[in-house]
């Protein structure tokens, strides 16, 4: 795996996404999702909202990096809060 | 009533695809992300730099310029190719003995490799020996795509329209051919004109093929590399340097693997965002 040039932070990052996907799969098996309409302008499933959360998180961080700089803790906090709002009411 | 438990094993069928996608897309993408947070001196000497390359990419004026150029190019070719493709498709006779021949002729530009298309247009548009360049100059239009940015842009857009409108036309023709004749007969009885037939009979039934056409053209034009590289080399100056060309210069020309990896991730995220936004807007219309 050396050719993949792993670093500690990227390992944690991808592991978190992997674990989140496993949890989503188990959640889906236990309680299948239903299409629903929240504050988003489209009907979404739980997986859709998770995907939107990940994409939003990426762009929140990109915006932060482009405008403010490399200290992204606040951006991460913002992304997590937004993801929670999306999953709950999206 | 006893409900039989659902034992749906069909999802096992997608496992081979998942494995192939993991091998060809997910693992390479993860590797690129790993490179994007490191300063790579050689394959064995790397230093963790955090998000430095991302910040450098996003604040790089050349990246920003290439990004807006890319957006302008994709928007321009979509605005031209989609209506033109539909217009061409509407002009193809559906039951003539020449239909097959017309479709084959239309498909020819699609069969030509990208670098050959670039070479064809490079020769065709040259102001000293090219048919297009010589004719335009002889009628008094000062045309030279190697020195004038506007001429370079017009040539690039014309080349892309020439190369890819056929795809939109063929997809639209397939969509039009699937409309039952009864729809046209009903429209005729109602006294609908040509525009009304298009607007209320054809366009709604073309939507699914047009979604595919727009998505294909959007993704492809957003990743365009070979044709502009062969035709203009990104010039004059940097006026036709698009994201992929700038990325290739960074990764292959300068061997800046860390910054190039961060650039690639940002590029990928924007492509993903545009495709998702477009797809979602279509789904939203379907939702009503």
mmCIF file of N, CA and C in Angstrom, chain B residues 169-267:
data_model
loop_
_atom_site.group_PDB
_atom_site.id
_atom_site.type_symbol
_atom_site.label_atom_id
_atom_site.label_comp_id
_atom_site.label_asym_id
_atom_site.label_seq_id
_atom_site.Cartn_x
_atom_site.Cartn_y
_atom_site.Cartn_z
ATOM 1 N N UNK B 169 -27.591 15.303 -32.186
ATOM 2 C CA UNK B 169 -28.551 15.052 -33.264
ATOM 3 C C UNK B 169 -28.976 13.585 -33.277
ATOM 4 N N UNK B 170 -28.006 12.685 -33.131
ATOM 5 C CA UNK B 170 -28.340 11.253 -33.173
ATOM 6 C C UNK B 170 -29.193 10.845 -31.973
ATOM 7 N N UNK B 171 -28.839 11.366 -30.802
ATOM 8 C CA UNK B 171 -29.644 11.049 -29.612
ATOM 9 C C UNK B 171 -31.067 11.598 -29.766
ATOM 10 N N UNK B 172 -31.148 12.844 -30.268
ATOM 11 C CA UNK B 172 -32.471 13.463 -30.447
ATOM 12 C C UNK B 172 -33.277 12.702 -31.490
ATOM 13 N N UNK B 173 -32.589 12.269 -32.552
ATOM 14 C CA UNK B 173 -33.287 11.516 -33.597
ATOM 15 C C UNK B 173 -33.859 10.216 -33.022
ATOM 16 N N UNK B 174 -33.060 9.555 -32.163
ATOM 17 C CA UNK B 174 -33.556 8.321 -31.519
ATOM 18 C C UNK B 174 -34.796 8.635 -30.683
ATOM 19 N N UNK B 175 -34.756 9.766 -29.972
ATOM 20 C CA UNK B 175 -35.903 10.165 -29.146
ATOM 21 C C UNK B 175 -37.115 10.480 -29.993
ATOM 22 N N UNK B 176 -36.902 11.193 -31.099
ATOM 23 C CA UNK B 176 -38.015 11.571 -31.984
ATOM 24 C C UNK B 176 -38.637 10.336 -32.638
ATOM 25 N N UNK B 177 -37.770 9.369 -32.998
ATOM 26 C CA UNK B 177 -38.266 8.162 -33.670
ATOM 27 C C UNK B 177 -39.167 7.337 -32.759
ATOM 28 N N UNK B 178 -38.993 7.528 -31.437
ATOM 29 C CA UNK B 178 -39.789 6.730 -30.491
ATOM 30 C C UNK B 178 -41.172 7.322 -30.240
ATOM 31 N N UNK B 179 -41.441 8.505 -30.821
ATOM 32 C CA UNK B 179 -42.768 9.117 -30.598
ATOM 33 C C UNK B 179 -43.782 8.463 -31.547
ATOM 34 N N UNK B 180 -44.852 7.887 -31.029
ATOM 35 C CA UNK B 180 -45.840 7.210 -31.897
ATOM 36 C C UNK B 180 -46.513 8.207 -32.862
ATOM 37 N N UNK B 181 -46.774 7.796 -34.103
ATOM 38 C CA UNK B 181 -47.398 8.688 -35.093
ATOM 39 C C UNK B 181 -48.746 9.244 -34.621
ATOM 40 N N UNK B 182 -49.436 8.507 -33.728
ATOM 41 C CA UNK B 182 -50.747 8.962 -33.237
ATOM 42 C C UNK B 182 -50.660 10.333 -32.576
ATOM 43 N N UNK B 183 -49.524 10.620 -31.939
ATOM 44 C CA UNK B 183 -49.345 11.918 -31.281
ATOM 45 C C UNK B 183 -49.371 13.041 -32.318
ATOM 46 N N UNK B 184 -48.709 12.788 -33.464
ATOM 47 C CA UNK B 184 -48.669 13.807 -34.523
ATOM 48 C C UNK B 184 -50.043 13.973 -35.155
ATOM 49 N N UNK B 185 -50.724 12.821 -35.325
ATOM 50 C CA UNK B 185 -52.068 12.887 -35.919
ATOM 51 C C UNK B 185 -53.008 13.688 -35.020
ATOM 52 N N UNK B 186 -52.922 13.441 -33.716
ATOM 53 C CA UNK B 186 -53.776 14.168 -32.759
ATOM 54 C C UNK B 186 -53.460 15.664 -32.811
ATOM 55 N N UNK B 187 -52.161 15.997 -32.892
ATOM 56 C CA UNK B 187 -51.756 17.412 -32.930
ATOM 57 C C UNK B 187 -52.266 18.065 -34.209
ATOM 58 N N UNK B 188 -52.224 17.299 -35.310
ATOM 59 C CA UNK B 188 -52.684 17.829 -36.600
ATOM 60 C C UNK B 188 -54.189 18.115 -36.558
ATOM 61 N N UNK B 189 -54.944 17.178 -35.958
ATOM 62 C CA UNK B 189 -56.405 17.357 -35.831
ATOM 63 C C UNK B 189 -56.709 18.611 -35.009
ATOM 64 N N UNK B 190 -55.875 18.836 -33.977
ATOM 65 C CA UNK B 190 -56.072 20.016 -33.125
ATOM 66 C C UNK B 190 -55.598 21.307 -33.793
ATOM 67 N N UNK B 191 -55.016 21.182 -34.989
ATOM 68 C CA UNK B 191 -54.564 22.356 -35.735
ATOM 69 C C UNK B 191 -53.258 22.939 -35.216
ATOM 70 N N UNK B 192 -52.417 22.090 -34.604
ATOM 71 C CA UNK B 192 -51.149 22.587 -34.072
ATOM 72 C C UNK B 192 -50.173 22.891 -35.203
ATOM 73 N N UNK B 193 -49.446 23.973 -35.036
ATOM 74 C CA UNK B 193 -48.414 24.328 -36.003
ATOM 75 C C UNK B 193 -47.121 23.610 -35.674
ATOM 76 N N UNK B 194 -46.092 23.883 -36.510
ATOM 77 C CA UNK B 194 -44.812 23.191 -36.336
ATOM 78 C C UNK B 194 -44.198 23.484 -34.954
ATOM 79 N N UNK B 195 -44.243 24.764 -34.533
ATOM 80 C CA UNK B 195 -43.666 25.128 -33.235
ATOM 81 C C UNK B 195 -44.422 24.469 -32.084
ATOM 82 N N UNK B 196 -45.777 24.454 -32.210
ATOM 83 C CA UNK B 196 -46.585 23.850 -31.138
ATOM 84 C C UNK B 196 -46.344 22.346 -31.054
ATOM 85 N N UNK B 197 -46.168 21.710 -32.230
ATOM 86 C CA UNK B 197 -45.874 20.267 -32.220
ATOM 87 C C UNK B 197 -44.552 20.025 -31.500
ATOM 88 N N UNK B 198 -43.574 20.886 -31.831
ATOM 89 C CA UNK B 198 -42.263 20.721 -31.182
ATOM 90 C C UNK B 198 -42.375 20.959 -29.674
ATOM 91 N N UNK B 199 -43.048 22.044 -29.309
ATOM 92 C CA UNK B 199 -43.091 22.461 -27.900
ATOM 93 C C UNK B 199 -43.905 21.493 -27.029
ATOM 94 N N UNK B 200 -45.047 21.030 -27.558
ATOM 95 C CA UNK B 200 -45.948 20.251 -26.692
ATOM 96 C C UNK B 200 -45.950 18.747 -26.978
ATOM 97 N N UNK B 201 -45.430 18.335 -28.130
ATOM 98 C CA UNK B 201 -45.412 16.894 -28.424
ATOM 99 C C UNK B 201 -43.982 16.360 -28.338
ATOM 100 N N UNK B 202 -43.072 17.018 -29.073
ATOM 101 C CA UNK B 202 -41.725 16.443 -29.183
ATOM 102 C C UNK B 202 -40.839 16.726 -27.969
ATOM 103 N N UNK B 203 -40.792 17.999 -27.570
ATOM 104 C CA UNK B 203 -39.858 18.371 -26.499
ATOM 105 C C UNK B 203 -40.079 17.583 -25.197
ATOM 106 N N UNK B 204 -41.325 17.420 -24.728
ATOM 107 C CA UNK B 204 -41.498 16.642 -23.485
ATOM 108 C C UNK B 204 -40.990 15.204 -23.619
ATOM 109 N N UNK B 205 -41.126 14.623 -24.838
ATOM 110 C CA UNK B 205 -40.686 13.240 -25.016
ATOM 111 C C UNK B 205 -39.193 13.130 -25.335
ATOM 112 N N UNK B 206 -38.585 14.261 -25.599
ATOM 113 C CA UNK B 206 -37.139 14.253 -25.848
ATOM 114 C C UNK B 206 -36.348 14.459 -24.560
ATOM 115 N N UNK B 207 -37.065 14.751 -23.477
ATOM 116 C CA UNK B 207 -36.358 15.188 -22.270
ATOM 117 C C UNK B 207 -35.312 14.195 -21.779
ATOM 118 N N UNK B 208 -35.659 12.916 -21.730
ATOM 119 C CA UNK B 208 -34.695 11.959 -21.171
ATOM 120 C C UNK B 208 -33.444 11.858 -22.034
ATOM 121 N N UNK B 209 -33.591 11.884 -23.374
ATOM 122 C CA UNK B 209 -32.382 11.812 -24.216
ATOM 123 C C UNK B 209 -31.607 13.126 -24.137
ATOM 124 N N UNK B 210 -32.318 14.236 -23.988
ATOM 125 C CA UNK B 210 -31.613 15.524 -23.881
ATOM 126 C C UNK B 210 -30.836 15.612 -22.571
ATOM 127 N N UNK B 211 -31.383 15.006 -21.520
ATOM 128 C CA UNK B 211 -30.637 14.978 -20.250
ATOM 129 C C UNK B 211 -29.313 14.250 -20.453
ATOM 130 N N UNK B 212 -29.373 13.111 -21.142
ATOM 131 C CA UNK B 212 -28.150 12.342 -21.401
ATOM 132 C C UNK B 212 -27.201 13.171 -22.269
ATOM 133 N N UNK B 213 -27.756 13.806 -23.315
ATOM 134 C CA UNK B 213 -26.920 14.603 -24.228
ATOM 135 C C UNK B 213 -26.240 15.752 -23.484
ATOM 136 N N UNK B 214 -27.009 16.481 -22.675
ATOM 137 C CA UNK B 214 -26.423 17.625 -21.956
ATOM 138 C C UNK B 214 -25.381 17.148 -20.951
ATOM 139 N N UNK B 215 -25.697 16.066 -20.233
ATOM 140 C CA UNK B 215 -24.732 15.555 -19.256
ATOM 141 C C UNK B 215 -23.431 15.124 -19.935
ATOM 142 N N UNK B 216 -23.563 14.379 -21.040
ATOM 143 C CA UNK B 216 -22.369 13.916 -21.757
ATOM 144 C C UNK B 216 -21.545 15.094 -22.245
ATOM 145 N N UNK B 217 -22.213 16.070 -22.851
ATOM 146 C CA UNK B 217 -21.492 17.209 -23.408
ATOM 147 C C UNK B 217 -20.916 18.102 -22.312
ATOM 148 N N UNK B 218 -21.665 18.232 -21.212
ATOM 149 C CA UNK B 218 -21.167 19.049 -20.102
ATOM 150 C C UNK B 218 -19.893 18.435 -19.529
ATOM 151 N N UNK B 219 -19.943 17.151 -19.233
ATOM 152 C CA UNK B 219 -18.778 16.490 -18.633
ATOM 153 C C UNK B 219 -17.605 16.506 -19.603
ATOM 154 N N UNK B 220 -17.909 16.190 -20.873
ATOM 155 C CA UNK B 220 -16.830 16.095 -21.850
ATOM 156 C C UNK B 220 -16.197 17.469 -22.113
ATOM 157 N N UNK B 221 -17.036 18.497 -22.245
ATOM 158 C CA UNK B 221 -16.477 19.825 -22.521
ATOM 159 C C UNK B 221 -15.739 20.371 -21.302
ATOM 160 N N UNK B 222 -16.177 19.956 -20.117
ATOM 161 C CA UNK B 222 -15.501 20.432 -18.908
ATOM 162 C C UNK B 222 -14.126 19.775 -18.762
ATOM 163 N N UNK B 223 -13.922 18.662 -19.460
ATOM 164 C CA UNK B 223 -12.628 17.973 -19.363
ATOM 165 C C UNK B 223 -11.810 18.126 -20.648
ATOM 166 N N UNK B 224 -12.239 19.012 -21.542
ATOM 167 C CA UNK B 224 -11.593 19.088 -22.855
ATOM 168 C C UNK B 224 -10.090 19.350 -22.722
ATOM 169 N N UNK B 225 -9.323 18.611 -23.512
ATOM 170 C CA UNK B 225 -7.870 18.768 -23.439
ATOM 171 C C UNK B 225 -7.221 18.722 -24.824
ATOM 172 N N UNK B 226 -7.428 17.609 -25.533
ATOM 173 C CA UNK B 226 -6.625 17.346 -26.726
ATOM 174 C C UNK B 226 -6.847 18.367 -27.837
ATOM 175 N N UNK B 227 -8.128 18.652 -28.172
ATOM 176 C CA UNK B 227 -8.382 19.541 -29.313
ATOM 177 C C UNK B 227 -7.757 20.926 -29.127
ATOM 178 N N UNK B 228 -8.017 21.623 -27.990
ATOM 179 C CA UNK B 228 -7.370 22.937 -27.828
ATOM 180 C C UNK B 228 -5.853 22.833 -27.746
ATOM 181 N N UNK B 229 -5.367 21.721 -27.182
ATOM 182 C CA UNK B 229 -3.912 21.553 -27.074
ATOM 183 C C UNK B 229 -3.287 21.473 -28.466
ATOM 184 N N UNK B 230 -3.939 20.731 -29.366
ATOM 185 C CA UNK B 230 -3.398 20.585 -30.723
ATOM 186 C C UNK B 230 -3.631 21.867 -31.533
ATOM 187 N N UNK B 231 -4.830 22.459 -31.384
ATOM 188 C CA UNK B 231 -5.179 23.611 -32.229
ATOM 189 C C UNK B 231 -4.427 24.880 -31.820
ATOM 190 N N UNK B 232 -4.501 25.242 -30.567
ATOM 191 C CA UNK B 232 -3.931 26.537 -30.148
ATOM 192 C C UNK B 232 -2.801 26.388 -29.131
ATOM 193 N N UNK B 233 -2.660 25.206 -28.547
ATOM 194 C CA UNK B 233 -1.646 25.020 -27.497
ATOM 195 C C UNK B 233 -1.947 25.876 -26.265
ATOM 196 N N UNK B 234 -3.204 26.314 -26.136
ATOM 197 C CA UNK B 234 -3.587 27.133 -24.978
ATOM 198 C C UNK B 234 -3.478 28.632 -25.249
ATOM 199 N N UNK B 235 -2.967 28.993 -26.403
ATOM 200 C CA UNK B 235 -2.732 30.403 -26.708
ATOM 201 C C UNK B 235 -3.808 31.006 -27.570
ATOM 202 N N UNK B 236 -3.640 32.235 -28.039
ATOM 203 C CA UNK B 236 -2.483 33.113 -27.788
ATOM 204 C C UNK B 236 -2.417 33.538 -26.308
ATOM 205 N N UNK B 237 -1.223 33.571 -25.769
ATOM 206 C CA UNK B 237 -1.059 33.800 -24.326
ATOM 207 C C UNK B 237 -1.627 32.606 -23.596
ATOM 208 N N UNK B 238 -2.571 32.854 -22.685
ATOM 209 C CA UNK B 238 -3.259 31.757 -21.994
ATOM 210 C C UNK B 238 -4.744 31.777 -22.308
ATOM 211 N N UNK B 239 -5.134 32.460 -23.382
ATOM 212 C CA UNK B 239 -6.559 32.737 -23.589
ATOM 213 C C UNK B 239 -7.398 31.488 -23.884
ATOM 214 N N UNK B 240 -6.765 30.397 -24.303
ATOM 215 C CA UNK B 240 -7.544 29.162 -24.503
ATOM 216 C C UNK B 240 -6.978 28.025 -23.638
ATOM 217 N N UNK B 241 -6.324 28.387 -22.545
ATOM 218 C CA UNK B 241 -5.833 27.362 -21.615
ATOM 219 C C UNK B 241 -6.967 26.992 -20.677
ATOM 220 N N UNK B 242 -7.420 25.747 -20.791
ATOM 221 C CA UNK B 242 -8.496 25.283 -19.937
ATOM 222 C C UNK B 242 -7.909 24.501 -18.757
ATOM 223 N N UNK B 243 -8.783 24.105 -17.844
ATOM 224 C CA UNK B 243 -8.319 23.486 -16.595
ATOM 225 C C UNK B 243 -7.427 22.263 -16.837
ATOM 226 N N UNK B 244 -7.869 21.375 -17.739
ATOM 227 C CA UNK B 244 -7.111 20.131 -17.925
ATOM 228 C C UNK B 244 -5.716 20.410 -18.476
ATOM 229 N N UNK B 245 -5.616 21.436 -19.326
ATOM 230 C CA UNK B 245 -4.306 21.746 -19.906
ATOM 231 C C UNK B 245 -3.370 22.332 -18.847
ATOM 232 N N UNK B 246 -3.934 23.194 -18.010
ATOM 233 C CA UNK B 246 -3.149 23.771 -16.933
ATOM 234 C C UNK B 246 -2.698 22.678 -15.963
ATOM 235 N N UNK B 247 -3.630 21.742 -15.704
ATOM 236 C CA UNK B 247 -3.318 20.626 -14.814
ATOM 237 C C UNK B 247 -2.210 19.750 -15.388
ATOM 238 N N UNK B 248 -2.295 19.467 -16.700
ATOM 239 C CA UNK B 248 -1.277 18.620 -17.335
ATOM 240 C C UNK B 248 0.092 19.304 -17.280
ATOM 241 N N UNK B 249 0.119 20.619 -17.491
ATOM 242 C CA UNK B 249 1.394 21.350 -17.420
ATOM 243 C C UNK B 249 1.990 21.201 -16.021
ATOM 244 N N UNK B 250 1.110 21.302 -15.020
ATOM 245 C CA UNK B 250 1.570 21.230 -13.631
ATOM 246 C C UNK B 250 2.081 19.822 -13.274
ATOM 247 N N UNK B 251 1.294 18.809 -13.678
ATOM 248 C CA UNK B 251 1.601 17.439 -13.256
ATOM 249 C C UNK B 251 2.699 16.799 -14.097
ATOM 250 N N UNK B 252 2.607 16.961 -15.417
ATOM 251 C CA UNK B 252 3.536 16.261 -16.302
ATOM 252 C C UNK B 252 4.721 17.157 -16.668
ATOM 253 N N UNK B 253 4.426 18.437 -16.946
ATOM 254 C CA UNK B 253 5.493 19.354 -17.357
ATOM 255 C C UNK B 253 6.411 19.735 -16.213
ATOM 256 N N UNK B 254 5.799 20.139 -15.088
ATOM 257 C CA UNK B 254 6.617 20.621 -13.964
ATOM 258 C C UNK B 254 6.819 19.557 -12.886
ATOM 259 N N UNK B 255 6.101 18.449 -12.987
ATOM 260 C CA UNK B 255 6.180 17.341 -12.025
ATOM 261 C C UNK B 255 5.864 17.796 -10.598
ATOM 262 N N UNK B 256 4.951 18.794 -10.482
ATOM 263 C CA UNK B 256 4.499 19.242 -9.155
ATOM 264 C C UNK B 256 3.332 18.364 -8.728
ATOM 265 N N UNK B 257 3.634 17.156 -8.251
ATOM 266 C CA UNK B 257 2.567 16.186 -8.019
ATOM 267 C C UNK B 257 1.612 16.592 -6.895
ATOM 268 N N UNK B 258 2.136 17.209 -5.841
ATOM 269 C CA UNK B 258 1.274 17.636 -4.726
ATOM 270 C C UNK B 258 0.255 18.671 -5.173
ATOM 271 N N UNK B 259 0.715 19.834 -5.705
ATOM 272 C CA UNK B 259 -0.239 20.837 -6.176
ATOM 273 C C UNK B 259 -1.163 20.301 -7.269
ATOM 274 N N UNK B 260 -0.614 19.450 -8.166
ATOM 275 C CA UNK B 260 -1.449 18.900 -9.246
ATOM 276 C C UNK B 260 -2.539 18.002 -8.683
ATOM 277 N N UNK B 261 -2.208 17.253 -7.616
ATOM 278 C CA UNK B 261 -3.212 16.375 -7.002
ATOM 279 C C UNK B 261 -4.323 17.214 -6.356
ATOM 280 N N UNK B 262 -3.929 18.298 -5.652
ATOM 281 C CA UNK B 262 -4.947 19.170 -5.037
ATOM 282 C C UNK B 262 -5.823 19.793 -6.120
ATOM 283 N N UNK B 263 -5.197 20.237 -7.208
ATOM 284 C CA UNK B 263 -5.905 20.796 -8.366
ATOM 285 C C UNK B 263 -6.913 19.763 -8.883
ATOM 286 N N UNK B 264 -6.451 18.497 -9.010
ATOM 287 C CA UNK B 264 -7.317 17.432 -9.546
ATOM 288 C C UNK B 264 -8.532 17.217 -8.658
ATOM 289 N N UNK B 265 -8.325 17.243 -7.349
ATOM 290 C CA UNK B 265 -9.441 17.003 -6.430
ATOM 291 C C UNK B 265 -10.469 18.142 -6.550
ATOM 292 N N UNK B 266 -9.961 19.381 -6.620
ATOM 293 C CA UNK B 266 -10.868 20.531 -6.757
ATOM 294 C C UNK B 266 -11.623 20.438 -8.088
ATOM 295 N N UNK B 267 -10.907 20.100 -9.138
ATOM 296 C CA UNK B 267 -11.481 19.950 -10.487
ATOM 297 C C UNK B 267 -12.580 18.874 -10.463
#
